[in-house]
Amino acid sequence: MTQTVQPSTMGHTLRRMVFFLLVILTTLSAMGLMVSVFQTDGLSPMELILLVLYAILFSWICIAFWTAFMGFFVILTGRDRWAISRQSGPAPDPAAPKPRTAILMPIYNEDSERVFAGLRAIHQSLVDTGQLGDFDFFVLSDTRDPEVWVEEELRWQDMVRALDGKGRIFYRNRPENTSRKSGNLEDFCTRWGGHYRYMIVLDADSIMKGETLVEMTRIMERHPRVALLQTPPVPINRESLFARILQFAGSLYGRMFTAGLNYWQLGESNYWGHNAIIRIQPFLDHCGLPKLPGREPFGGDILSHDFVEAALLRRAGWEVWLAYDLEGSYEEIPPTLIDYAKRDRRWCQGNLQHLRLALSGGFNALSRLHFLMGVMSYAASPLWLLFLLATGIDAYFQTRHEPVYFFGENWAPVWPVSFAVEMTTVLLVTLTMLFLPKGLALLLLLKDGRLRRAHGGMMKATLSVALETLFSVLTAPVLMLFQTKFVLAILLRRAVGWPPQQRGDHMTSLREAALTHGVQTLIGLVAGVLSYQYVPAFFWWFIPVLVGLVLAIPVSMLSSSIALGRQARELGLFLTPEETEPPVVLDYLAENLEEDEPVLPVLRERPASRFVQALTDPYVNALHLSLLPPREPPGKRRRHYLEGLIHQLEEEGPDSLSAAQKRDLISDPETLARLHALFWSRPPANAGMLP
Amino acid sequence: MDRNKVSVAEPYLPPAPPTPSSEFVFARLGAYWRALGVSDPDQIAALSEQALRRAAESPEAPGLDAVARALVAAGELLDDWLARAFDLPRSPRELAAARAALLSGAAPNWPAALFAAPGEADTVLDALRAARAEPAPAPSPGAMPAQRIELFGSLDSLRRLWRSEPRD
């Protein structure tokens, strides 16, 4: 079922023309200045490299700058006739049955308490809208850790009991996590997708207001050509200094950037993987992901599936929109610089894979640009590093160059032409493009009193922006080295893995910081000494980068501090509207986490092992057994393998088994029932777990 | 883990007695029934005897000693009653779901219903019916064919070049 693409209106085309013209003209102007400096005595190979690198990096900065500027313009004027939320559409037929929507939460070895507290908050918020009946909830578990798996089952059953959610709140754990998250969603779509018109995809740490969920379905009903509607998730709830700075930046600058993205992307927007609503039928028809030929890093499973799914929907003629003005969509972010880098590492390979897709046939131009933007999110770092190295080397050779004042028959000296003005202009333009959006976001606060107060008032917000800028200058070189390392590791085919995220607040220890940032600090010191020794003039320009690297360990540790984060909050710094005026759904979440009073008695106990509890506790055992998917009886080899594990458990106890072996034991119904009987027939001598 | 140490250490589960005494079997069955929520000693004794009779009639199961077989039989007794009460098919998942509902605390007085005459335990049965887990809706399958993505030949050549490089 492919729809014809609605021809872009004149206004859409005009917007994109304006945007890309501005990007191209600004890039060309900066390049012109650079060329005027370099070409006086011919372009050396090093200068040519510098010029190419600068062209790529500056155009990347330009896209971000003009996006922010367009967003500033849209929010300042308050006029955006093509925002999807403001476009009128045909009224839905009142006699037609109301659409059913599935709210999906794919999870993988997450903190179950937080997952279900969040899901309950969303459920409570939907109850407040009076529209709960139109939604079902699915916890789609890909969890491999047996301890977490059993905990999830109990939390799910507890939530069903507490919220009277039988037949509305569902849970399943996939036997194999084929194709990771995209496979998880595909499994849902192919098994139960027929019951629903829409699915709202969440992340494990997503929170969404009930009224936002209801509004998303209304927009989809009004616009039958829209297959996917992405909301901008606002970062929330972390308390470390690092996370609070990022939350502040996300809150203050984020809305300007998303408004700007919508300004030029319109119905050819992108999908960010969660906090989005998707029309299921076109997703089924067009978003089955193939395996890319070849081996990793560019072949195999498509890792960052979201961009590809949006591009496939666009290829089939469906619209994909960013509802930038829809509030009530939240996510949590990594609490420390190291966790942030770990998340980057997971995302890096998927984004680099997009390089191949950007050059594939059939996708439209903006989809290709989205792919390239994903690539540049990570490739920019090694390119910046190359640029800095090339600049340093070039500066070194410049210092070795003796100026000649007398040429041929000239009796008067010929003074070298100074290009200080041009170079300073290039630098100033670059810095302006990088930092002006922060100033523009502050200006927008002047327009909106409520938002200004929510960010702590103009003075505090300005101070917060200044400190955030300083912090981003300090951390940018560290992230540059991290991302460069990830890109190189992926290109060299080192495994990236799929580690679960450590989402809760926690401090970075000196050991962890030293192990993670030690080499970066050393690089900073060596680069500092070398540049000071051989290119002193360059050294002073290089200082912001060097300081960031040399201070990486203390900055990483201090910024992970929850005490400093709280202190900054008491001082009114880095405040966000979600902190000063928390929406009800976040209050629900906080209450659920604080008052964790499960209905199921077994959840009130905190046993050393939920795995052992699944073997010993009759209720946990029966519940787990009832949730196992039907499967073929194991073959002879498999039976021998399980038999071996049973004997190992009998003799050496559960600690001798790996997580995968424990999972194998509790995945087989016969083995599970047998172990239950075994444990009750011979209670462990010292475990004290059975009467 | 040091395997040599493990082999001489006390095993995690004590070995099964070669011929367990009837006191031992009754003690284990009693503990099990209490864990399931049966507290009346007469009911425990009656249920244990039924379980033992059933275990004696059932064929030997590999890997299960006499006590474990008696415990399995105790579980089957419950399953029989649940299957009759709820008119369930003898599917292990259905029975496990019913057993989980029974043990979830939704109807704490279920042992009374077990010994009650037909029709006298409707309230308990209704509570258990409501407490039965429903992990997923009925299937409503759809096809999701893998899409074709045409990769450009030029990039494939580059990839082949990359792959031909020696790996360390």
Tab-separated table of C-alpha atoms in Angstrom, chain B residues 43-153:
chain	number	residue	atom	x	y	z
B	43	GLN	CA	-5.483	-30.787	54.958
B	44	ILE	CA	-1.701	-31.083	54.654
B	45	ALA	CA	-1.797	-34.696	55.755
B	46	ALA	CA	-4.649	-35.550	53.357
B	47	LEU	CA	-2.980	-33.835	50.433
B	48	SER	CA	0.385	-35.437	51.196
B	49	GLU	CA	-1.151	-38.906	51.243
B	50	GLN	CA	-2.856	-38.273	47.917
B	51	ALA	CA	0.440	-37.041	46.477
B	52	LEU	CA	2.264	-40.123	47.699
B	53	ARG	CA	-0.376	-42.433	46.194
B	54	ARG	CA	-0.127	-40.582	42.904
B	55	ALA	CA	3.685	-40.704	42.945
B	56	ALA	CA	3.609	-44.438	43.570
B	57	GLU	CA	1.346	-44.931	40.541
B	58	SER	CA	3.354	-42.690	38.231
B	59	PRO	CA	6.212	-44.077	36.135
B	60	GLU	CA	9.792	-43.397	37.249
B	61	ALA	CA	11.089	-40.152	35.854
B	62	PRO	CA	14.768	-39.885	34.974
B	63	GLY	CA	16.722	-37.638	37.315
B	64	LEU	CA	14.028	-37.536	40.006
B	65	ASP	CA	14.303	-39.438	43.257
B	66	ALA	CA	11.341	-40.604	45.333
B	67	VAL	CA	10.971	-37.325	47.249
B	68	ALA	CA	11.141	-35.223	44.097
B	69	ARG	CA	8.563	-37.504	42.451
B	70	ALA	CA	6.247	-36.990	45.415
B	71	LEU	CA	6.656	-33.233	45.088
B	72	VAL	CA	5.936	-33.387	41.359
B	73	ALA	CA	2.831	-35.399	42.159
B	74	ALA	CA	1.756	-32.747	44.669
B	75	GLY	CA	1.969	-30.134	41.922
B	76	GLU	CA	-0.011	-32.387	39.570
B	77	LEU	CA	-2.740	-32.753	42.161
B	78	LEU	CA	-3.172	-29.026	42.159
B	79	ASP	CA	-3.070	-28.905	38.372
B	80	ASP	CA	-5.822	-31.541	38.181
B	81	TRP	CA	-8.052	-29.502	40.425
B	82	LEU	CA	-7.303	-26.286	38.496
B	83	ALA	CA	-7.961	-27.960	35.157
B	84	ARG	CA	-11.327	-29.230	36.403
B	85	ALA	CA	-12.299	-25.989	38.111
B	86	PHE	CA	-11.462	-23.783	35.161
B	87	ASP	CA	-12.130	-26.289	32.432
B	88	LEU	CA	-8.579	-25.859	31.159
B	89	PRO	CA	-6.760	-27.849	28.495
B	90	ARG	CA	-3.820	-29.876	29.878
B	91	SER	CA	-1.342	-27.400	28.476
B	92	PRO	CA	1.640	-26.793	30.790
B	93	ARG	CA	1.488	-23.015	30.194
B	94	GLU	CA	-2.232	-22.767	30.926
B	95	LEU	CA	-1.837	-24.848	34.049
B	96	ALA	CA	1.202	-22.867	35.176
B	97	ALA	CA	-0.754	-19.627	34.686
B	98	ALA	CA	-3.605	-21.001	36.784
B	99	ARG	CA	-1.178	-22.188	39.448
B	100	ALA	CA	0.506	-18.765	39.491
B	101	ALA	CA	-2.909	-17.136	40.005
B	102	LEU	CA	-3.587	-19.560	42.851
B	103	LEU	CA	-0.299	-18.744	44.560
B	104	SER	CA	-0.326	-15.012	43.869
B	105	GLY	CA	-2.250	-14.167	47.014
B	106	ALA	CA	-5.360	-13.144	45.051
B	107	ALA	CA	-7.438	-15.767	46.905
B	108	PRO	CA	-5.691	-16.600	50.191
B	109	ASN	CA	-8.419	-19.031	51.243
B	110	TRP	CA	-8.041	-21.263	48.199
B	111	PRO	CA	-7.262	-24.419	50.261
B	112	ALA	CA	-10.819	-24.285	51.611
B	113	ALA	CA	-12.113	-24.185	48.040
B	114	LEU	CA	-10.028	-27.225	47.215
B	115	PHE	CA	-11.959	-29.270	49.765
B	116	ALA	CA	-15.324	-27.563	49.194
B	117	ALA	CA	-18.230	-29.170	47.381
B	118	PRO	CA	-18.832	-28.101	43.768
B	119	GLY	CA	-20.576	-24.711	43.615
B	120	GLU	CA	-19.450	-23.637	47.080
B	121	ALA	CA	-16.187	-22.030	45.972
B	122	ASP	CA	-17.403	-19.733	43.220
B	123	THR	CA	-16.048	-16.561	44.846
B	124	VAL	CA	-12.575	-18.052	45.126
B	125	LEU	CA	-12.717	-19.312	41.565
B	126	ASP	CA	-13.803	-15.896	40.275
B	127	ALA	CA	-10.879	-14.259	42.088
B	128	LEU	CA	-8.478	-16.800	40.621
B	129	ARG	CA	-9.937	-16.346	37.153
B	130	ALA	CA	-9.361	-12.593	37.437
B	131	ALA	CA	-5.808	-13.120	38.708
B	132	ARG	CA	-4.711	-15.358	35.838
B	133	ALA	CA	-1.929	-13.666	33.908
B	134	GLU	CA	-2.568	-12.715	30.303
B	135	PRO	CA	0.848	-11.892	28.905
B	136	ALA	CA	-0.189	-11.180	25.321
B	137	PRO	CA	-3.318	-10.611	23.263
B	138	ALA	CA	-4.473	-13.154	20.696
B	139	PRO	CA	-2.176	-13.193	17.671
B	140	SER	CA	-3.017	-10.889	14.809
B	141	PRO	CA	-0.148	-11.622	12.511
B	142	GLY	CA	1.105	-9.516	9.650
B	143	ALA	CA	3.924	-9.866	7.152
B	144	MET	CA	6.909	-7.543	7.235
B	145	PRO	CA	8.924	-8.304	4.120
B	146	ALA	CA	12.590	-7.274	4.129
B	147	GLN	CA	13.028	-4.276	1.891
B	148	ARG	CA	15.475	-4.147	-0.960
B	149	ILE	CA	18.225	-1.577	-0.653
B	150	GLU	CA	20.334	-1.113	-3.765
B	151	LEU	CA	23.869	-0.416	-2.700
B	152	PHE	CA	25.986	1.510	-5.158
B	153	GLY	CA	28.649	-0.505	-6.958
